[in-house]
Amino acid sequence: GAGVSQSPSNKVTEKGKDVELRCDPISGHTALYWYRQRLGQGLEFLIYFQGNSAPDKSGLPSDRFSAERTGESVSTLTIQRTQQEDSAVYLCASSPDDANYGYTFGSGTRLTVV
Amino acid sequence: QKEVEQNSGPLSVPEGAIASLNCTYSDRGSQSFFWYRQYSGKSPELIMFIYSNGDKEDGRFTAQLNKASQYVSLLIRDSQPSDSATYLCAVNGGGSSNTGKLIFGQGTTLQVKP
């Protein structure tokens, strides 16, 4: 696609429910990243996929968070048993290789846990 | 110590002035440095990247890198009200391995007053 596409753009969920966030990277981009941005804060790294290599999951805050990626295409970030502190904008980005020229972000999913 | 540090601001400058945004980083092995601009409610967009010590100019923007001091800065000349945004500094988090993972600072909010 022309850009990184994320869905849904907004999600309101009840505490304790599971949510799935989707990211469709730019076609041909082998690297895909998930970040979280709480209100008024910087970007917090969550997970990084590069081609067929094992993902770098070092930023996932708890075992309630998981992510999958099928080949070099779509990725899904799943948050189980959501908590209020999970409320944030979840940003996905992609890059052609190892991000020597930076990455392109999607428009994000704003998650609100009530 | 945070890996990438920025003064949160706000930094307020009059229209037409030079805005100077600063960033320090802790990993001496970092090789790639990026500046992103983020308007309120929007996702970050890449405006500059720099790899080598010294200055890199692109239009009204100049990035400056000093690896010995672990310092990177962004100068915006002839600041315009449309430059009002949060500026995020990002550093590749892989050290000597130069992986694609970027570590972001908290961002500096710039306000350009007409």
PDB file of C-alpha atoms in Angstrom:
ATOM      1  CA  GLY A   1       0.000   0.000   0.000  1.00  0.00           C
ATOM      2  CA  ALA A   2       0.910   3.648  -0.184  1.00  0.00           C
ATOM      3  CA  GLY A   3       1.424   3.972   3.551  1.00  0.00           C
ATOM      4  CA  VAL A   4       1.281   2.045   6.798  1.00  0.00           C
ATOM      5  CA  SER A   5      -2.332   1.219   7.559  1.00  0.00           C
ATOM      6  CA  GLN A   6      -3.605   0.582  11.077  1.00  0.00           C
ATOM      7  CA  SER A   7      -7.017  -0.531  12.233  1.00  0.00           C
ATOM      8  CA  PRO A   8      -9.127   0.251  14.045  1.00  0.00           C
ATOM      9  CA  SER A   9      -8.291   3.943  14.416  1.00  0.00           C
ATOM     10  CA  ASN A  10     -10.105   4.043  17.752  1.00  0.00           C
ATOM     11  CA  LYS A  11     -11.053   1.274  20.154  1.00  0.00           C
ATOM     12  CA  VAL A  12     -12.928   1.543  23.429  1.00  0.00           C
ATOM     13  CA  THR A  13     -12.997  -1.638  25.457  1.00  0.00           C
ATOM     14  CA  GLU A  14     -14.009  -2.729  28.903  1.00  0.00           C
ATOM     15  CA  LYS A  15     -11.372  -3.660  31.442  1.00  0.00           C
ATOM     16  CA  GLY A  16     -10.619  -7.363  31.271  1.00  0.00           C
ATOM     17  CA  LYS A  17     -11.518  -7.809  27.588  1.00  0.00           C
ATOM     18  CA  ASP A  18      -9.027  -8.837  24.912  1.00  0.00           C
ATOM     19  CA  VAL A  19      -8.252  -6.554  21.950  1.00  0.00           C
ATOM     20  CA  GLU A  20      -6.527  -7.052  18.612  1.00  0.00           C
ATOM     21  CA  LEU A  21      -4.829  -4.230  16.747  1.00  0.00           C
ATOM     22  CA  ARG A  22      -3.846  -4.627  13.129  1.00  0.00           C
ATOM     23  CA  CYS A  23      -1.014  -3.164  11.079  1.00  0.00           C
ATOM     24  CA  ASP A  24      -0.519  -3.429   7.320  1.00  0.00           C
ATOM     25  CA  PRO A  25       2.994  -2.216   6.431  1.00  0.00           C
ATOM     26  CA  ILE A  26       4.187  -0.581   3.242  1.00  0.00           C
ATOM     27  CA  SER A  27       4.574  -3.207   0.534  1.00  0.00           C
ATOM     28  CA  GLY A  28       8.163  -4.481   0.371  1.00  0.00           C
ATOM     29  CA  HIS A  29       9.128  -3.277   3.833  1.00  0.00           C
ATOM     30  CA  THR A  30      10.742  -6.172   5.663  1.00  0.00           C
ATOM     31  CA  ALA A  31      10.885  -4.545   9.081  1.00  0.00           C
ATOM     32  CA  LEU A  32       7.838  -3.776  11.239  1.00  0.00           C
ATOM     33  CA  TYR A  33       7.725  -2.133  14.660  1.00  0.00           C
ATOM     34  CA  TRP A  34       5.129  -1.552  17.352  1.00  0.00           C
ATOM     35  CA  TYR A  35       5.359   1.356  19.790  1.00  0.00           C
ATOM     36  CA  ARG A  36       3.066   2.647  22.506  1.00  0.00           C
ATOM     37  CA  GLN A  37       2.560   6.334  23.292  1.00  0.00           C
ATOM     38  CA  ARG A  38       0.746   7.320  26.444  1.00  0.00           C
ATOM     39  CA  LEU A  39      -0.776  10.779  26.609  1.00  0.00           C
ATOM     40  CA  GLY A  40       1.932  13.437  26.718  1.00  0.00           C
ATOM     41  CA  GLN A  41       4.712  10.862  26.683  1.00  0.00           C
ATOM     42  CA  GLY A  42       7.354   9.665  24.251  1.00  0.00           C
ATOM     43  CA  LEU A  43       7.293   6.476  22.203  1.00  0.00           C
ATOM     44  CA  GLU A  44       7.820   3.242  24.100  1.00  0.00           C
ATOM     45  CA  PHE A  45       9.221   0.353  22.029  1.00  0.00           C
ATOM     46  CA  LEU A  46       7.186  -2.852  22.181  1.00  0.00           C
ATOM     47  CA  ILE A  47       8.304  -5.321  19.508  1.00  0.00           C
ATOM     48  CA  TYR A  48      10.254  -5.483  16.237  1.00  0.00           C
ATOM     49  CA  PHE A  49       9.961  -7.944  13.341  1.00  0.00           C
ATOM     50  CA  GLN A  50      12.668  -8.204  10.672  1.00  0.00           C
ATOM     51  CA  GLY A  51      12.054 -10.605   7.814  1.00  0.00           C
ATOM     52  CA  ASN A  52      12.164 -14.220   8.942  1.00  0.00           C
ATOM     53  CA  SER A  53      14.302 -13.532  12.026  1.00  0.00           C
ATOM     54  CA  ALA A  54      12.992 -14.127  15.524  1.00  0.00           C
ATOM     55  CA  PRO A  55      11.210 -10.965  16.682  1.00  0.00           C
ATOM     56  CA  ASP A  56      12.734  -8.677  19.295  1.00  0.00           C
ATOM     57  CA  LYS A  57      10.100  -8.813  22.035  1.00  0.00           C
ATOM     58  CA  SER A  58      12.189  -7.026  24.632  1.00  0.00           C
ATOM     59  CA  GLY A  59       9.772  -4.116  24.982  1.00  0.00           C
ATOM     60  CA  LEU A  60       6.563  -6.030  25.674  1.00  0.00           C
ATOM     61  CA  PRO A  61       5.485  -4.850  29.144  1.00  0.00           C
ATOM     62  CA  SER A  62       3.855  -8.078  30.312  1.00  0.00           C
ATOM     63  CA  ASP A  63       2.764 -11.514  29.141  1.00  0.00           C
ATOM     64  CA  ARG A  64      -0.658 -10.038  28.383  1.00  0.00           C
ATOM     65  CA  PHE A  65       0.906  -8.526  25.278  1.00  0.00           C
ATOM     66  CA  SER A  66       1.754 -10.575  22.202  1.00  0.00           C
ATOM     67  CA  ALA A  67       2.249  -9.925  18.502  1.00  0.00           C
ATOM     68  CA  GLU A  68       2.330 -11.977  15.357  1.00  0.00           C
ATOM     69  CA  ARG A  69       3.434 -11.254  11.838  1.00  0.00           C
ATOM     70  CA  THR A  70       2.748 -13.365   8.785  1.00  0.00           C
ATOM     71  CA  GLY A  71       5.822 -13.309   6.553  1.00  0.00           C
ATOM     72  CA  GLU A  72       6.518  -9.737   5.549  1.00  0.00           C
ATOM     73  CA  SER A  73       2.913  -8.627   5.652  1.00  0.00           C
ATOM     74  CA  VAL A  74       0.252  -7.900   8.228  1.00  0.00           C
ATOM     75  CA  SER A  75       0.951  -7.845  11.951  1.00  0.00           C
ATOM     76  CA  THR A  76      -1.480  -8.170  14.833  1.00  0.00           C
ATOM     77  CA  LEU A  77      -0.822  -6.904  18.365  1.00  0.00           C
ATOM     78  CA  THR A  78      -3.001  -8.623  20.956  1.00  0.00           C
ATOM     79  CA  ILE A  79      -3.583  -7.373  24.472  1.00  0.00           C
ATOM     80  CA  GLN A  80      -5.303  -9.841  26.764  1.00  0.00           C
ATOM     81  CA  ARG A  81      -7.276  -8.930  29.875  1.00  0.00           C
ATOM     82  CA  THR A  82      -6.892  -5.208  29.217  1.00  0.00           C
ATOM     83  CA  GLN A  83      -6.169  -2.857  32.103  1.00  0.00           C
ATOM     84  CA  GLN A  84      -6.729   0.895  32.349  1.00  0.00           C
ATOM     85  CA  GLU A  85      -2.979   1.512  32.151  1.00  0.00           C
ATOM     86  CA  ASP A  86      -3.047  -0.033  28.660  1.00  0.00           C
ATOM     87  CA  SER A  87      -4.881   3.071  27.417  1.00  0.00           C
ATOM     88  CA  ALA A  88      -2.602   4.711  24.875  1.00  0.00           C
ATOM     89  CA  VAL A  89      -2.025   5.216  21.170  1.00  0.00           C
ATOM     90  CA  TYR A  90      -0.444   2.138  19.616  1.00  0.00           C
ATOM     91  CA  LEU A  91       1.742   3.063  16.667  1.00  0.00           C
ATOM     92  CA  CYS A  92       3.007   0.722  14.004  1.00  0.00           C
ATOM     93  CA  ALA A  93       5.893   1.576  11.675  1.00  0.00           C
ATOM     94  CA  SER A  94       7.690  -0.151   8.844  1.00  0.00           C
ATOM     95  CA  SER A  95      11.002   0.273   7.037  1.00  0.00           C
ATOM     96  CA  PRO A  96      12.712  -1.289   4.005  1.00  0.00           C
ATOM     97  CA  ASP A  97      15.451  -3.065   5.978  1.00  0.00           C
ATOM     98  CA  ASP A  98      17.141  -2.149   9.222  1.00  0.00           C
ATOM     99  CA  ALA A  99      15.851   1.408   9.331  1.00  0.00           C
ATOM    100  CA  ASN A 100      19.030   3.143   8.139  1.00  0.00           C
ATOM    101  CA  TYR A 101      16.778   5.862   6.788  1.00  0.00           C
ATOM    102  CA  GLY A 102      14.232   5.863   9.587  1.00  0.00           C
ATOM    103  CA  TYR A 103      10.758   4.494   9.466  1.00  0.00           C
ATOM    104  CA  THR A 104       7.266   5.426   8.337  1.00  0.00           C
ATOM    105  CA  PHE A 105       4.545   5.402  10.961  1.00  0.00           C
ATOM    106  CA  GLY A 106       0.901   4.555  10.578  1.00  0.00           C
ATOM    107  CA  SER A 107      -1.766   6.834  11.994  1.00  0.00           C
ATOM    108  CA  GLY A 108      -2.093   4.722  15.134  1.00  0.00           C
ATOM    109  CA  THR A 109      -4.854   3.044  17.102  1.00  0.00           C
ATOM    110  CA  ARG A 110      -6.148   4.979  20.087  1.00  0.00           C
ATOM    111  CA  LEU A 111      -7.083   2.422  22.743  1.00  0.00           C
ATOM    112  CA  THR A 112      -9.230   3.442  25.690  1.00  0.00           C
ATOM    113  CA  VAL A 113      -9.885   0.943  28.457  1.00  0.00           C
ATOM    114  CA  VAL A 114     -12.887   1.837  30.625  1.00  0.00           C
TER     115      VAL A 114
ATOM    116  CA  GLN B   1      19.717   7.438  33.224  1.00  0.00           C
ATOM    117  CA  LYS B   2      17.351   7.422  30.262  1.00  0.00           C
ATOM    118  CA  GLU B   3      18.796   6.190  26.998  1.00  0.00           C
ATOM    119  CA  VAL B   4      17.712   9.267  25.030  1.00  0.00           C
ATOM    120  CA  GLU B   5      17.070  12.528  26.857  1.00  0.00           C
ATOM    121  CA  GLN B   6      15.360  15.694  25.710  1.00  0.00           C
ATOM    122  CA  ASN B   7      14.105  18.756  27.537  1.00  0.00           C
ATOM    123  CA  SER B   8      10.316  18.511  27.396  1.00  0.00           C
ATOM    124  CA  GLY B   9       9.887  22.283  27.046  1.00  0.00           C
ATOM    125  CA  PRO B  10       7.879  24.040  25.937  1.00  0.00           C
ATOM    126  CA  LEU B  11      10.455  25.963  23.965  1.00  0.00           C
ATOM    127  CA  SER B  12       8.918  29.218  22.842  1.00  0.00           C
ATOM    128  CA  VAL B  13      10.475  31.289  20.046  1.00  0.00           C
ATOM    129  CA  PRO B  14       9.166  34.237  18.026  1.00  0.00           C
ATOM    130  CA  GLU B  15       8.370  33.798  14.356  1.00  0.00           C
ATOM    131  CA  GLY B  16      11.504  34.170  12.235  1.00  0.00           C
ATOM    132  CA  ALA B  17      13.908  33.184  15.007  1.00  0.00           C
ATOM    133  CA  ILE B  18      16.150  30.116  15.173  1.00  0.00           C
ATOM    134  CA  ALA B  19      14.833  27.262  17.301  1.00  0.00           C
ATOM    135  CA  SER B  20      17.455  24.972  18.820  1.00  0.00           C
ATOM    136  CA  LEU B  21      16.414  21.536  20.023  1.00  0.00           C
ATOM    137  CA  ASN B  22      18.826  19.291  21.881  1.00  0.00           C
ATOM    138  CA  CYS B  23      19.162  15.598  22.636  1.00  0.00           C
ATOM    139  CA  THR B  24      21.706  13.445  24.474  1.00  0.00           C
ATOM    140  CA  TYR B  25      22.051   9.673  24.314  1.00  0.00           C
ATOM    141  CA  SER B  26      23.749   7.094  26.479  1.00  0.00           C
ATOM    142  CA  ASP B  27      24.819   4.300  24.092  1.00  0.00           C
ATOM    143  CA  ARG B  28      28.240   5.160  22.641  1.00  0.00           C
ATOM    144  CA  GLY B  29      27.789   2.487  19.984  1.00  0.00           C
ATOM    145  CA  SER B  30      24.778   4.216  18.417  1.00  0.00           C
ATOM    146  CA  GLN B  31      25.332   5.005  14.770  1.00  0.00           C
ATOM    147  CA  SER B  32      22.119   6.488  13.395  1.00  0.00           C
ATOM    148  CA  PHE B  33      20.229   9.512  14.675  1.00  0.00           C
ATOM    149  CA  PHE B  34      16.840  10.786  13.649  1.00  0.00           C
ATOM    150  CA  TRP B  35      14.544  13.737  14.236  1.00  0.00           C
ATOM    151  CA  TYR B  36      10.792  13.263  13.956  1.00  0.00           C
ATOM    152  CA  ARG B  37       8.105  15.932  14.124  1.00  0.00           C
ATOM    153  CA  GLN B  38       4.764  15.108  15.720  1.00  0.00           C
ATOM    154  CA  TYR B  39       1.784  17.428  15.489  1.00  0.00           C
ATOM    155  CA  SER B  40      -0.829  17.125  18.215  1.00  0.00           C
ATOM    156  CA  GLY B  41      -3.024  14.083  17.628  1.00  0.00           C
ATOM    157  CA  LYS B  42      -0.927  12.898  14.678  1.00  0.00           C
ATOM    158  CA  SER B  43       1.750  10.262  14.211  1.00  0.00           C
ATOM    159  CA  PRO B  44       5.460  11.131  13.997  1.00  0.00           C
ATOM    160  CA  GLU B  45       6.974  12.032  10.638  1.00  0.00           C
ATOM    161  CA  LEU B  46      10.663  11.853   9.805  1.00  0.00           C
ATOM    162  CA  ILE B  47      12.311  15.192   9.062  1.00  0.00           C
ATOM    163  CA  MET B  48      16.068  14.515   9.311  1.00  0.00           C
ATOM    164  CA  PHE B  49      18.609  11.763   9.854  1.00  0.00           C
ATOM    165  CA  ILE B  50      22.341  11.996  10.429  1.00  0.00           C
ATOM    166  CA  TYR B  51      25.126   9.439  10.763  1.00  0.00           C
ATOM    167  CA  SER B  52      28.389  11.405  10.724  1.00  0.00           C
ATOM    168  CA  ASN B  53      29.812  13.985  13.064  1.00  0.00           C
ATOM    169  CA  GLY B  54      29.157  17.538  11.959  1.00  0.00           C
ATOM    170  CA  ASP B  55      26.237  19.312  10.361  1.00  0.00           C
ATOM    171  CA  LYS B  56      23.657  18.175   7.838  1.00  0.00           C
ATOM    172  CA  GLU B  57      21.389  20.770   6.265  1.00  0.00           C
ATOM    173  CA  ASP B  58      18.040  20.317   4.559  1.00  0.00           C
ATOM    174  CA  GLY B  59      16.190  23.521   3.774  1.00  0.00           C
ATOM    175  CA  ARG B  60      15.485  25.369   7.031  1.00  0.00           C
ATOM    176  CA  PHE B  61      16.575  22.383   9.107  1.00  0.00           C
ATOM    177  CA  THR B  62      20.110  21.563  10.260  1.00  0.00           C
ATOM    178  CA  ALA B  63      20.974  18.465  12.262  1.00  0.00           C
ATOM    179  CA  GLN B  64      24.213  18.511  14.251  1.00  0.00           C
ATOM    180  CA  LEU B  65      25.955  15.443  15.662  1.00  0.00           C
ATOM    181  CA  ASN B  66      28.810  15.203  18.137  1.00  0.00           C
ATOM    182  CA  LYS B  67      29.486  11.555  18.942  1.00  0.00           C
ATOM    183  CA  ALA B  68      32.275  12.347  21.415  1.00  0.00           C
ATOM    184  CA  SER B  69      29.797  14.337  23.512  1.00  0.00           C
ATOM    185  CA  GLN B  70      26.905  11.967  22.679  1.00  0.00           C
ATOM    186  CA  TYR B  71      24.859  14.932  21.604  1.00  0.00           C
ATOM    187  CA  VAL B  72      22.593  15.594  18.652  1.00  0.00           C
ATOM    188  CA  SER B  73      20.699  18.777  17.928  1.00  0.00           C
ATOM    189  CA  LEU B  74      18.196  20.204  15.455  1.00  0.00           C
ATOM    190  CA  LEU B  75      18.203  23.833  14.380  1.00  0.00           C
ATOM    191  CA  ILE B  76      15.185  25.326  12.661  1.00  0.00           C
ATOM    192  CA  ARG B  77      15.904  28.606  10.930  1.00  0.00           C
ATOM    193  CA  ASP B  78      13.246  31.227  10.183  1.00  0.00           C
ATOM    194  CA  SER B  79      10.788  29.446  12.477  1.00  0.00           C
ATOM    195  CA  GLN B  80       7.151  29.547  11.403  1.00  0.00           C
ATOM    196  CA  PRO B  81       3.969  29.016  13.427  1.00  0.00           C
ATOM    197  CA  SER B  82       3.477  25.836  11.389  1.00  0.00           C
ATOM    198  CA  ASP B  83       6.668  24.469  12.982  1.00  0.00           C
ATOM    199  CA  SER B  84       4.858  24.357  16.337  1.00  0.00           C
ATOM    200  CA  ALA B  85       4.898  20.668  17.243  1.00  0.00           C
ATOM    201  CA  THR B  86       6.695  18.125  19.391  1.00  0.00           C
ATOM    202  CA  TYR B  87      10.122  17.119  18.101  1.00  0.00           C
ATOM    203  CA  LEU B  88      11.280  13.614  18.898  1.00  0.00           C
ATOM    204  CA  CYS B  89      14.901  12.566  18.868  1.00  0.00           C
ATOM    205  CA  ALA B  90      15.518   8.888  18.057  1.00  0.00           C
ATOM    206  CA  VAL B  91      18.674   6.812  18.206  1.00  0.00           C
ATOM    207  CA  ASN B  92      19.221   3.329  16.854  1.00  0.00           C
ATOM    208  CA  GLY B  93      19.134   1.036  19.837  1.00  0.00           C
ATOM    209  CA  GLY B  94      21.402  -1.711  18.584  1.00  0.00           C
ATOM    210  CA  GLY B  95      24.759  -0.287  19.602  1.00  0.00           C
ATOM    211  CA  SER B  96      27.548  -1.831  17.571  1.00  0.00           C
ATOM    212  CA  SER B  97      25.135  -4.262  15.907  1.00  0.00           C
ATOM    213  CA  ASN B  98      23.105  -1.375  14.475  1.00  0.00           C
ATOM    214  CA  THR B  99      19.723  -3.106  14.538  1.00  0.00           C
ATOM    215  CA  GLY B 100      16.643  -1.303  13.297  1.00  0.00           C
ATOM    216  CA  LYS B 101      15.136  -0.644  16.720  1.00  0.00           C
ATOM    217  CA  LEU B 102      14.963   3.065  17.481  1.00  0.00           C
ATOM    218  CA  ILE B 103      14.886   4.439  21.008  1.00  0.00           C
ATOM    219  CA  PHE B 104      12.947   7.682  21.266  1.00  0.00           C
ATOM    220  CA  GLY B 105      13.311  10.588  23.623  1.00  0.00           C
ATOM    221  CA  GLN B 106      10.287  12.098  25.344  1.00  0.00           C
ATOM    222  CA  GLY B 107      10.148  14.927  22.856  1.00  0.00           C
ATOM    223  CA  THR B 108      10.480  18.710  23.060  1.00  0.00           C
ATOM    224  CA  THR B 109       7.416  20.839  22.446  1.00  0.00           C
ATOM    225  CA  LEU B 110       8.163  23.864  20.270  1.00  0.00           C
ATOM    226  CA  GLN B 111       5.865  26.868  20.170  1.00  0.00           C
ATOM    227  CA  VAL B 112       6.479  29.503  17.495  1.00  0.00           C
ATOM    228  CA  LYS B 113       4.635  32.709  18.298  1.00  0.00           C
ATOM    229  CA  PRO B 114       3.499  35.014  15.448  1.00  0.00           C
TER     230      PRO B 114
END
